[in-house]
């Protein structure tokens, strides 16, 4: 795959640039900006360094885990945002400090490109303009992520000289409105640049004009400027000027999140990941989303919730109800008879499957196909990789003896044995040799894709009282060939959605089941103003056992500015509401 050329360039750049917080040091064993930024090659390495920062765990590298903070996921440990879920994090927590630092690191890398590239004499003006547009897009993306977590921010642009100003980066926080305007100014410049509509193979994964319009539309949506957002989305959906965007939904939902879907026309902007011997340059989905049967084992700290499983409709669009499948399901005894097996001595065979196993399997076949393509459901199988060879493992729930992958069963960490687990983004087998390290999953991770844009566009049109167009675009997502769910307003009463409120309910549903594990839900719940209603309370596993109690209060609507940053720069006070 030729994307490795970009990834190698990113690696070289990240090694050269190291951390932006250290550029002023000019160490003898590292490349400083005093001798860098002289050639077109340096410029490319520099811009690749801005892309490389996306993959940092505390920038966008763990974005697949964000849904753990919402109602459709559950997580443990810092990687699964456990301290946020439990309400035990503070302005001193590493999660809070490292996200601030990693995202600002991306900002500063972009600033370096914006500051240094104009002075490279050997580059054409056309190429300079393109690199500057990429840097502005990426700076806007980093700042938008910071804004969504922390609100008001200190704004630093390319006028900052890190070689001389490092110890004086002590601006006060600009208002949220000023931050948004800064982000939009970068995106305005990007959409008015010479960015290509399509990238050649060797540059695949770099910013395109369509990505710039999509991100600007998203910023407008988040700030409730629906008409402006709709216009940006229409640019890439309808292509009124005939630029040739040619985005389209990928036919197969499950394969979209495998290397097969990496370069599909649905991907508008994605983090480029690779794997294999000597090519470890990916994100740790395998490590944190998989099971013990997954390549190299895992921590399984990022999990889908029972709430999400209940959201998937029947194939006819009717809402799901456990009581219709198994009467009396709410009782503990019936849930155990539905899910819990007894393993024989040594855990090698199932002595008895649960009474209602066959009903479960029948029910799965009648649900929205995205459920089975996203989640490994109890008593289904998964093509794993055990003892360095392929092994098909079954997901069972047993309490008398722990299931073990060596014996053909999926094994989870003890605290999570009755949790649902992900299939989406989780490698099967050894991915035909493409994976070499569980911390580097070679599947591109979407930041912007067409289904998301369709649903954002539907939300805008609904807010603008054009429910017919909103429903049209919800239906496009529902009727992807592999999904083929019935259209809203296509007959039965349960598919009716005509009022603004009914259509918004459909959008909320579709965003949950379509975009799970892509990091949108926590932001969605907050911007819809329903996080305080939806998030607090007990979170239950498959059999109804309580997994955790989610804490979410008004102060959690924004993360605190890190206390250590306030100590360095008291002008960052006051902290966000509830964190003083």
Coordinates of C-alpha atoms in Angstrom, one line a residue:
X1 CA 0.0 0.0 0.0
X2 CA 1.5 3.3 -1.1
X3 CA 0.3 5.1 2.0
X4 CA 3.4 3.8 3.7
X5 CA 5.4 6.6 2.0
X6 CA 3.4 9.2 3.9
X7 CA 3.7 7.3 7.1
X8 CA 7.4 6.9 6.7
X9 CA 7.7 10.6 6.1
X10 CA 5.6 11.3 9.2
X11 CA 7.9 9.1 11.2
X12 CA 11.0 10.9 10.0
X13 CA 9.4 14.2 10.7
X14 CA 8.4 13.3 14.2
X15 CA 11.9 12.1 14.9
X16 CA 13.3 15.3 13.5
X17 CA 10.9 17.7 15.3
X18 CA 10.7 15.7 18.5
X19 CA 8.4 17.7 20.7
X20 CA 7.6 21.3 19.9
X21 CA 8.2 22.1 23.5
X22 CA 11.9 21.3 23.0
X23 CA 12.8 23.1 19.8
X24 CA 14.3 26.0 21.6
X25 CA 16.9 23.8 23.3
X26 CA 19.0 23.1 20.2
X27 CA 20.5 19.9 21.6
X28 CA 23.6 18.6 19.8
X29 CA 22.1 15.2 19.0
X30 CA 18.8 16.5 17.5
X31 CA 17.9 18.5 14.4
X32 CA 17.0 22.1 15.4
X33 CA 15.0 24.6 13.5
X34 CA 18.2 26.6 13.1
X35 CA 19.3 24.2 10.3
X36 CA 16.0 22.8 9.3
X37 CA 13.4 24.4 7.0
X38 CA 15.8 24.9 4.1
X39 CA 14.4 22.7 1.3
X40 CA 11.2 21.3 -0.1
X41 CA 12.1 18.0 1.5
X42 CA 12.3 19.7 4.9
X43 CA 8.9 21.2 4.3
X44 CA 7.4 17.9 3.5
X45 CA 8.9 16.3 6.6
X46 CA 7.6 19.3 8.6
X47 CA 4.0 18.9 7.4
X48 CA 4.2 15.1 7.9
X49 CA 5.2 15.9 11.5
X50 CA 1.9 17.8 11.9
X51 CA 0.0 14.7 10.6
X52 CA 2.0 12.4 12.8
X53 CA 0.9 14.2 16.0
X54 CA -2.7 13.1 15.2
X55 CA -1.8 9.6 16.2
X56 CA -0.6 10.5 19.7
X57 CA -2.8 8.7 22.2
X58 CA -3.8 12.0 23.9
X59 CA -4.5 13.8 20.6
X60 CA -6.6 11.6 18.4
X61 CA -5.0 8.2 18.8
X62 CA -7.5 7.0 21.4
X63 CA -10.5 8.7 19.9
X64 CA -12.1 5.2 19.4
X65 CA -12.4 5.2 23.2
X66 CA -14.4 8.5 23.6
X67 CA -17.7 6.7 23.4
X68 CA -16.8 5.1 26.8
X69 CA -17.7 8.4 28.3
X70 CA -21.2 8.2 26.7
X71 CA -24.2 6.0 27.1
X72 CA -23.3 3.7 24.2
X73 CA -20.0 2.6 25.7
X74 CA -18.2 1.7 28.9
X75 CA -14.6 1.8 29.8
X76 CA -12.0 1.0 32.4
X77 CA -8.6 2.4 33.3
X78 CA -7.3 5.6 31.9
X79 CA -7.4 4.2 28.3
X80 CA -11.1 3.6 28.6
X81 CA -11.6 7.0 30.4
X82 CA -12.5 5.1 33.6
X83 CA -11.6 8.1 35.9
X84 CA -14.0 10.3 33.8
X85 CA -16.8 7.8 34.0
X86 CA -16.4 7.4 37.8
X87 CA -16.0 11.2 38.3
X88 CA -12.6 10.7 40.0
X89 CA -10.5 12.8 37.6
X90 CA -9.4 16.3 38.4
X91 CA -7.4 19.1 37.0
X92 CA -4.3 17.2 38.1
X93 CA -5.1 13.9 36.3
X94 CA -2.8 12.7 33.6
X95 CA -5.7 12.4 31.1
X96 CA -6.5 16.1 31.5
X97 CA -2.9 17.3 31.4
X98 CA -1.7 15.0 28.6
X99 CA -4.6 15.8 26.2
X100 CA -4.0 19.5 26.7
X101 CA -0.3 19.1 26.0
X102 CA -0.7 16.7 23.0
X103 CA -3.2 18.8 21.2
X104 CA -1.2 22.0 21.7
X105 CA 1.8 20.1 20.5
X106 CA -0.1 19.6 17.2
X107 CA -1.0 23.3 17.2
X108 CA 2.7 24.3 17.6
X109 CA 3.8 21.9 14.9
X110 CA 1.3 23.5 12.5
X111 CA 2.5 26.9 13.6
X112 CA 6.1 26.0 12.7
X113 CA 5.0 25.0 9.2
X114 CA 3.1 28.3 8.8
X115 CA 6.0 30.2 10.1
X116 CA 8.9 28.5 8.2
X117 CA 7.5 27.4 4.8
X118 CA 7.1 30.9 3.3
X119 CA 10.8 31.4 3.7
X120 CA 11.9 28.3 1.8
X121 CA 13.3 29.7 -1.5
X122 CA 13.5 26.5 -3.3
X123 CA 9.8 25.8 -3.2
X124 CA 7.2 27.0 -5.8
X125 CA 4.6 29.4 -4.5
X126 CA 1.9 27.0 -5.5
X127 CA 3.3 24.2 -3.4
X128 CA 3.9 26.6 -0.5
X129 CA 0.3 27.7 -0.6
X130 CA -0.9 24.0 -0.5
X131 CA 1.3 23.2 2.5
X132 CA 0.1 26.3 4.3
X133 CA -3.5 25.3 3.7
X134 CA -2.8 21.8 5.1
X135 CA -1.2 23.3 8.2
X136 CA -4.2 25.6 8.7
X137 CA -6.7 22.7 8.4
X138 CA -4.7 20.7 10.9
X139 CA -4.3 23.6 13.3
X140 CA -8.1 24.2 13.1
X141 CA -8.7 20.5 13.8
X142 CA -6.4 20.5 16.9
X143 CA -8.0 23.7 18.2
X144 CA -11.5 22.4 17.6
X145 CA -10.7 19.3 19.7
X146 CA -9.2 21.5 22.4
X147 CA -12.3 23.7 22.3
X148 CA -14.7 20.8 22.6
X149 CA -12.9 19.5 25.8
X150 CA -11.8 22.8 27.5
X151 CA -13.9 25.6 26.0
X152 CA -12.1 28.9 26.2
X153 CA -8.4 28.6 25.2
X154 CA -5.2 30.7 24.9
X155 CA -4.7 31.2 21.2
X156 CA -1.2 30.9 19.7
X157 CA -0.5 31.4 16.0
X158 CA 2.5 31.3 13.7
X159 CA 3.8 34.6 15.1
X160 CA 5.1 32.6 18.1
X161 CA 8.8 31.9 17.8
X162 CA 9.4 28.9 19.9
X163 CA 13.1 29.4 19.9
X164 CA 12.8 32.6 21.8
X165 CA 9.3 32.7 23.2
X166 CA 9.0 29.2 24.8
X167 CA 9.2 30.5 28.4
X168 CA 6.8 33.3 27.7
X169 CA 3.8 31.4 26.3
X170 CA 1.5 33.0 28.9
X171 CA -1.5 34.3 27.0
X172 CA -4.9 34.5 28.9
X173 CA -7.7 32.4 27.6
X174 CA -9.6 33.9 24.7
X175 CA -13.4 33.5 24.9
X176 CA -15.2 30.5 23.4
X177 CA -16.5 32.8 20.6
X178 CA -13.0 34.1 19.8
X179 CA -11.7 30.5 19.7
X180 CA -14.4 29.5 17.2
X181 CA -13.7 32.6 15.1
X182 CA -10.0 31.7 15.0
X183 CA -10.8 28.1 13.9
X184 CA -13.2 29.4 11.2
X185 CA -10.6 31.9 10.0
X186 CA -8.2 29.0 9.4
X187 CA -10.9 27.0 7.6
X188 CA -11.9 30.0 5.5
X189 CA -8.4 30.3 4.3
X190 CA -8.2 26.5 3.7
X191 CA -11.4 26.3 1.5
X192 CA -10.2 29.3 -0.5
X193 CA -6.8 27.7 -1.1
X194 CA -5.5 25.5 -3.9
X195 CA -6.0 22.2 -2.1
X196 CA -6.8 19.4 -4.5
X197 CA -10.1 17.7 -4.6
X198 CA -8.4 14.3 -4.9
X199 CA -5.0 13.2 -3.9
X200 CA -2.6 11.1 -6.0
X201 CA -1.8 7.7 -4.6
X202 CA 1.5 8.7 -3.0
X203 CA -0.2 11.5 -1.1
X204 CA -3.4 9.7 -0.1
X205 CA -4.5 10.7 3.3
X206 CA -3.4 14.3 3.2
X207 CA -6.0 17.1 3.5
X208 CA -8.3 17.7 0.5
X209 CA -10.7 20.5 -0.3
X210 CA -13.6 18.3 0.6
X211 CA -12.2 17.7 4.1
X212 CA -11.9 21.4 4.6
X213 CA -15.5 22.0 3.8
X214 CA -16.7 19.1 5.9
X215 CA -14.8 20.3 9.0
X216 CA -16.0 23.9 8.6
X217 CA -19.5 22.6 8.3
X218 CA -19.1 20.6 11.5
X219 CA -17.8 23.7 13.3
X220 CA -20.8 25.7 12.1
X221 CA -23.2 22.8 13.2
X222 CA -21.6 22.7 16.7
X223 CA -22.1 26.5 17.0
X224 CA -25.7 26.2 15.7
X225 CA -25.1 28.2 12.5
X226 CA -27.2 25.7 10.6
X227 CA -27.6 27.5 7.3
X228 CA -23.9 28.0 6.9
X229 CA -23.2 24.4 7.9
X230 CA -25.7 23.1 5.4
X231 CA -24.1 25.1 2.6
X232 CA -20.7 23.6 3.4
X233 CA -22.1 20.1 3.5
X234 CA -23.9 20.7 0.2
X235 CA -20.6 21.7 -1.4
X236 CA -19.3 18.1 -1.1
X237 CA -22.7 16.3 -1.2
X238 CA -24.2 18.0 -4.2
X239 CA -21.0 19.4 -5.8
X240 CA -22.8 22.4 -7.4
X241 CA -19.7 23.6 -9.2
X242 CA -18.8 20.2 -10.6
X243 CA -15.4 20.0 -8.8
X244 CA -15.6 16.2 -8.8
X245 CA -15.6 15.3 -5.1
X246 CA -17.5 12.0 -5.9
X247 CA -17.9 10.9 -2.4
X248 CA -20.1 7.9 -1.9
X249 CA -21.1 5.4 0.8
X250 CA -19.1 2.2 0.8
X251 CA -21.3 -0.7 0.1
X252 CA -20.2 -2.9 3.0
X253 CA -20.4 -1.4 6.5
X254 CA -18.3 -4.2 8.1
X255 CA -15.5 -4.0 5.6
X256 CA -15.4 -0.2 5.8
X257 CA -13.5 -0.6 9.0
X258 CA -10.9 -2.9 7.6
X259 CA -7.9 -2.2 5.2
X260 CA -10.3 -3.0 2.4
X261 CA -12.2 0.2 3.2
X262 CA -9.2 2.4 3.9
X263 CA -9.2 4.2 0.6
X264 CA -13.0 4.1 -0.1
X265 CA -14.9 7.1 -1.4
X266 CA -16.6 7.4 1.9
X267 CA -13.4 8.4 3.8
X268 CA -13.2 12.2 3.7
X269 CA -10.3 12.5 6.2
X270 CA -8.8 9.7 8.2
X271 CA -5.7 9.0 10.2
X272 CA -3.5 6.8 8.2
X273 CA -2.4 3.6 10.0
X274 CA -0.1 0.8 8.9
X275 CA 1.3 -2.4 10.4
X276 CA 3.5 -5.4 9.6
X277 CA 7.1 -6.1 10.3
X278 CA 9.1 -2.9 10.1
X279 CA 5.9 -0.9 9.5
X280 CA 4.4 -0.4 12.9
X281 CA 2.6 2.9 12.6
X282 CA -1.0 2.5 13.8
X283 CA -3.4 3.1 16.6
X284 CA -4.0 0.7 19.5
X285 CA -7.5 -0.5 18.7
X286 CA -6.3 -4.2 18.9
X287 CA -4.8 -3.6 22.4
X288 CA -7.8 -1.9 24.0
X289 CA -10.9 -3.1 22.0
X290 CA -10.1 -6.7 21.5
X291 CA -10.3 -9.9 23.6
X292 CA -7.7 -12.4 24.8
X293 CA -8.4 -14.2 21.5
X294 CA -7.3 -11.1 19.5
X295 CA -3.8 -10.8 18.0
X296 CA -1.3 -10.5 20.8
X297 CA -4.0 -10.5 23.5
X298 CA -5.4 -7.3 24.9
X299 CA -6.7 -5.2 27.8
X300 CA -10.4 -5.0 26.6
X301 CA -10.9 -1.7 28.4
X302 CA -13.0 -0.1 25.6
X303 CA -16.4 -1.8 25.3
X304 CA -19.9 -1.3 23.9
X305 CA -22.7 -0.9 26.3
X306 CA -25.9 -2.9 26.8
X307 CA -27.7 0.4 26.1
X308 CA -26.2 0.4 22.6
X309 CA -27.2 -3.2 21.9
X310 CA -30.8 -2.3 22.8
X311 CA -30.8 0.5 20.3
X312 CA -30.4 -1.7 17.2
X313 CA -33.8 -2.1 15.6
X314 CA -35.3 -5.1 14.0
X315 CA -34.7 -5.4 10.3
X316 CA -38.2 -4.1 9.7
X317 CA -37.4 -0.9 11.7
X318 CA -39.4 -1.8 14.7
X319 CA -37.8 -0.9 18.1
X320 CA -36.3 -3.9 19.9
X321 CA -37.8 -5.2 23.1
X322 CA -36.2 -8.1 25.1
X323 CA -39.6 -9.0 26.5
X324 CA -40.9 -9.9 23.0
X325 CA -38.0 -12.3 22.6
X326 CA -37.9 -13.9 26.1
X327 CA -40.9 -13.1 28.3
X328 CA -39.9 -12.2 31.8
X329 CA -36.5 -11.2 30.7
X330 CA -36.2 -8.5 33.4
X331 CA -35.8 -11.1 36.1
X332 CA -32.3 -12.2 37.1
X333 CA -33.2 -15.9 36.8
X334 CA -34.4 -15.5 33.2
X335 CA -31.3 -13.5 32.2
X336 CA -29.1 -16.2 33.6
X337 CA -31.0 -18.8 31.6
X338 CA -30.6 -16.6 28.6
X339 CA -26.9 -16.1 28.7
X340 CA -25.0 -18.2 31.3
X341 CA -23.3 -21.5 30.3
X342 CA -21.7 -24.1 32.5
X343 CA -18.2 -25.2 31.4
X344 CA -16.9 -28.8 32.0
X345 CA -13.9 -29.5 34.1
X346 CA -10.8 -27.7 32.7
X347 CA -12.9 -25.4 30.7
X348 CA -12.4 -27.3 27.5
X349 CA -16.1 -27.9 26.5
X350 CA -19.5 -26.5 27.3
X351 CA -21.3 -28.9 29.7
X352 CA -24.5 -27.0 29.1
X353 CA -25.4 -24.0 27.0
X354 CA -28.0 -21.6 28.3
X355 CA -31.6 -22.5 27.8
X356 CA -32.4 -19.7 25.5
X357 CA -29.3 -19.8 23.3
X358 CA -31.2 -20.7 20.1
X359 CA -33.6 -17.8 20.8
X360 CA -30.6 -15.5 21.0
X361 CA -29.2 -16.6 17.7
X362 CA -32.5 -16.3 16.0
X363 CA -33.0 -12.8 17.4
X364 CA -29.6 -11.7 16.2
X365 CA -30.5 -12.6 12.6
X366 CA -33.5 -10.4 12.8
X367 CA -31.7 -7.2 13.9
X368 CA -30.1 -4.3 12.1
X369 CA -27.1 -5.9 10.5
X370 CA -24.8 -3.3 12.0
X371 CA -25.3 -4.9 15.4
X372 CA -23.5 -8.1 14.5
X373 CA -21.0 -6.2 12.4
X374 CA -20.1 -3.9 15.3
X375 CA -20.4 -6.2 18.3
X376 CA -19.4 -9.8 19.1
X377 CA -22.7 -11.1 20.5
X378 CA -22.9 -13.9 23.1
X379 CA -22.7 -17.3 21.4
X380 CA -21.4 -16.0 18.1
X381 CA -17.9 -16.7 16.9
X382 CA -14.8 -14.6 16.1
X383 CA -11.8 -15.6 14.0
X384 CA -9.0 -14.9 16.4
X385 CA -5.3 -15.5 16.6
X386 CA -4.2 -17.8 19.5
X387 CA -0.7 -19.2 20.1
X388 CA 0.5 -17.6 16.9
X389 CA -2.1 -19.3 14.7
X390 CA -5.7 -18.7 13.6
X391 CA -8.4 -20.0 15.9
X392 CA -12.1 -19.5 15.8
X393 CA -13.4 -18.7 19.2
X394 CA -16.9 -18.6 20.6
X395 CA -18.1 -15.9 23.0
X396 CA -19.7 -17.6 26.0
X397 CA -20.6 -16.4 29.5
X398 CA -19.6 -18.9 32.2
X399 CA -19.2 -18.3 35.9
X400 CA -18.1 -21.7 37.3
X401 CA -14.9 -21.8 35.2
X402 CA -13.3 -18.9 33.3
X403 CA -13.5 -19.4 29.5
X404 CA -10.1 -19.6 27.8
X405 CA -9.0 -18.9 24.2
X406 CA -6.7 -21.9 24.1
X407 CA -9.9 -24.0 24.4
X408 CA -11.7 -22.1 21.7
X409 CA -13.6 -19.5 23.9
X410 CA -13.2 -15.7 24.1
X411 CA -11.7 -14.7 27.4
X412 CA -12.1 -11.2 28.9
X413 CA -10.5 -9.6 31.9
X414 CA -12.2 -10.8 35.1
X415 CA -14.0 -7.5 35.8
X416 CA -15.5 -7.5 32.3
X417 CA -16.6 -11.1 31.8
X418 CA -20.2 -10.1 31.3
X419 CA -19.6 -7.2 29.0
X420 CA -20.3 -6.9 25.3
X421 CA -17.1 -6.6 23.2
X422 CA -16.3 -4.9 19.9
X423 CA -16.0 -6.5 16.5
X424 CA -15.6 -3.1 14.7
X425 CA -12.0 -2.1 14.3
X426 CA -10.8 -5.3 15.8
X427 CA -8.5 -7.4 13.7
X428 CA -9.4 -10.9 12.6
X429 CA -6.6 -13.5 12.6
X430 CA -3.3 -11.9 11.9
X431 CA -4.8 -9.7 9.1
X432 CA -2.9 -11.8 6.5
X433 CA 0.4 -10.6 8.0
X434 CA -0.5 -6.9 8.1
X435 CA -0.4 -6.7 11.8
X436 CA 2.8 -7.2 13.9
X437 CA 2.0 -5.3 17.1
X438 CA -1.2 -5.0 19.0
X439 CA -0.5 -1.3 19.7
X440 CA -0.4 -0.6 15.9
X441 CA -3.6 -1.6 14.2
X442 CA -3.3 -1.2 10.4
X443 CA -6.8 0.1 9.9
X444 CA -7.3 3.8 9.0
X445 CA -9.4 5.7 11.5
X446 CA -12.0 8.1 10.2
X447 CA -12.2 11.7 11.5
X448 CA -14.6 12.7 8.8
X449 CA -16.6 10.3 6.6
X450 CA -19.6 10.7 4.4
X451 CA -22.2 8.9 6.6
X452 CA -21.3 11.4 9.4
X453 CA -21.7 14.3 7.0
X454 CA -25.0 13.0 5.7
X455 CA -26.3 12.9 9.3
X456 CA -24.9 16.3 10.2
X457 CA -26.5 17.7 7.0
X458 CA -29.8 16.0 8.0
X459 CA -29.6 17.7 11.4
X460 CA -29.1 21.1 9.8
X461 CA -32.0 20.6 7.4
X462 CA -34.2 19.5 10.3
X463 CA -33.3 22.6 12.3
X464 CA -34.1 24.7 9.2
X465 CA -37.5 23.0 9.1
X466 CA -36.9 21.0 6.0
X467 CA -37.8 17.6 7.4
X468 CA -38.2 16.0 4.0
X469 CA -34.6 16.5 3.1
X470 CA -33.4 15.5 6.6
X471 CA -35.3 12.2 6.3
X472 CA -33.9 11.7 2.8
X473 CA -30.3 11.8 4.1
X474 CA -31.1 9.7 7.2
X475 CA -32.4 7.1 4.8
X476 CA -29.3 7.2 2.7
X477 CA -27.3 6.0 5.7
X478 CA -29.9 3.4 6.7
X479 CA -30.0 2.0 3.2
X480 CA -26.4 1.4 2.6
X481 CA -26.4 -1.9 0.6
X482 CA -25.1 -4.1 3.4
X483 CA -27.4 -2.5 6.0
X484 CA -30.6 -2.1 4.0
X485 CA -32.8 -0.9 6.8
X486 CA -36.2 0.3 5.8
X487 CA -36.7 3.9 5.0
X488 CA -38.1 6.3 7.6
X489 CA -41.8 7.1 6.6
X490 CA -42.0 4.0 4.4
X491 CA -45.2 2.6 5.9
X492 CA -45.5 1.1 9.4
X493 CA -46.3 3.5 12.2
X494 CA -43.0 2.8 14.0
X495 CA -41.2 4.3 11.0
X496 CA -43.1 7.5 11.0
X497 CA -41.1 10.7 11.6
X498 CA -42.6 14.0 10.4
X499 CA -42.2 16.6 13.1
X500 CA -38.9 18.3 14.0
X501 CA -38.7 16.4 17.3
X502 CA -39.4 13.0 15.7
X503 CA -36.8 13.6 13.0
X504 CA -34.2 14.7 15.6
X505 CA -34.9 11.5 17.6
X506 CA -34.1 9.5 14.4
X507 CA -30.9 11.4 13.9
X508 CA -29.8 10.8 17.5
X509 CA -30.5 7.1 17.0
X510 CA -28.8 6.8 13.7
X511 CA -25.7 8.6 14.9
X512 CA -25.4 6.2 17.8
X513 CA -25.6 2.9 15.8
X514 CA -23.8 4.1 12.7
X515 CA -20.9 6.0 14.3
X516 CA -20.2 4.0 17.4
X517 CA -16.4 3.8 18.4
X518 CA -15.6 6.8 16.2
X519 CA -15.7 9.3 19.0
X520 CA -18.8 11.4 18.4
X521 CA -21.4 10.5 20.9
X522 CA -20.0 12.3 24.0
X523 CA -19.8 15.6 22.0
X524 CA -23.3 15.0 20.6
X525 CA -25.0 14.5 23.9
X526 CA -23.4 17.7 25.3
X527 CA -24.2 19.9 22.3
X528 CA -27.8 18.6 22.2
X529 CA -28.1 19.6 25.9
X530 CA -29.1 16.1 27.1
X531 CA -25.9 14.9 28.7
X532 CA -27.0 15.6 32.2
X533 CA -30.2 13.7 31.6
X534 CA -28.7 10.7 29.8
X535 CA -25.3 10.0 31.4
X536 CA -25.5 9.7 35.2
X537 CA -26.4 6.4 36.7
X538 CA -25.6 2.7 36.9
X539 CA -24.2 0.9 33.8
X540 CA -25.2 -2.7 33.5
X541 CA -23.6 -5.7 31.6
X542 CA -25.1 -8.4 29.5
X543 CA -26.8 -10.3 32.4
X544 CA -28.0 -7.2 34.2
X545 CA -25.1 -7.1 36.7
X546 CA -23.9 -3.5 37.5
X547 CA -20.6 -2.8 35.9
X548 CA -20.0 0.8 37.1
X549 CA -21.9 3.8 38.2
X550 CA -21.4 6.7 35.8
X551 CA -21.0 10.1 37.4
X552 CA -21.8 13.2 35.3
X553 CA -22.5 16.6 36.8
X554 CA -22.7 20.1 35.4
X555 CA -19.0 20.6 35.8
X556 CA -18.3 17.7 33.5
X557 CA -19.7 19.5 30.5
X558 CA -16.1 20.8 30.1
X559 CA -12.8 19.4 31.3
X560 CA -10.8 21.6 33.6
X561 CA -7.8 23.5 32.4
X562 CA -4.8 21.5 33.9
X563 CA -3.8 22.8 37.2
X564 CA -0.1 22.6 36.3
X565 CA -0.8 24.9 33.3
X566 CA -2.5 27.4 35.6
X567 CA 0.6 27.3 37.9
X568 CA 2.8 28.1 34.9
X569 CA 0.4 30.8 33.7
X570 CA -2.0 32.3 36.3
X571 CA -3.7 34.3 33.5
X572 CA -5.5 31.0 32.5
X573 CA -7.7 31.6 35.5
X574 CA -10.6 31.3 36.2
X575 CA -10.9 27.6 35.5
X576 CA -14.0 26.1 34.0
X577 CA -17.2 26.2 36.1
X578 CA -17.1 23.8 39.0
X579 CA -13.3 23.2 38.8
X580 CA -12.1 26.2 40.9

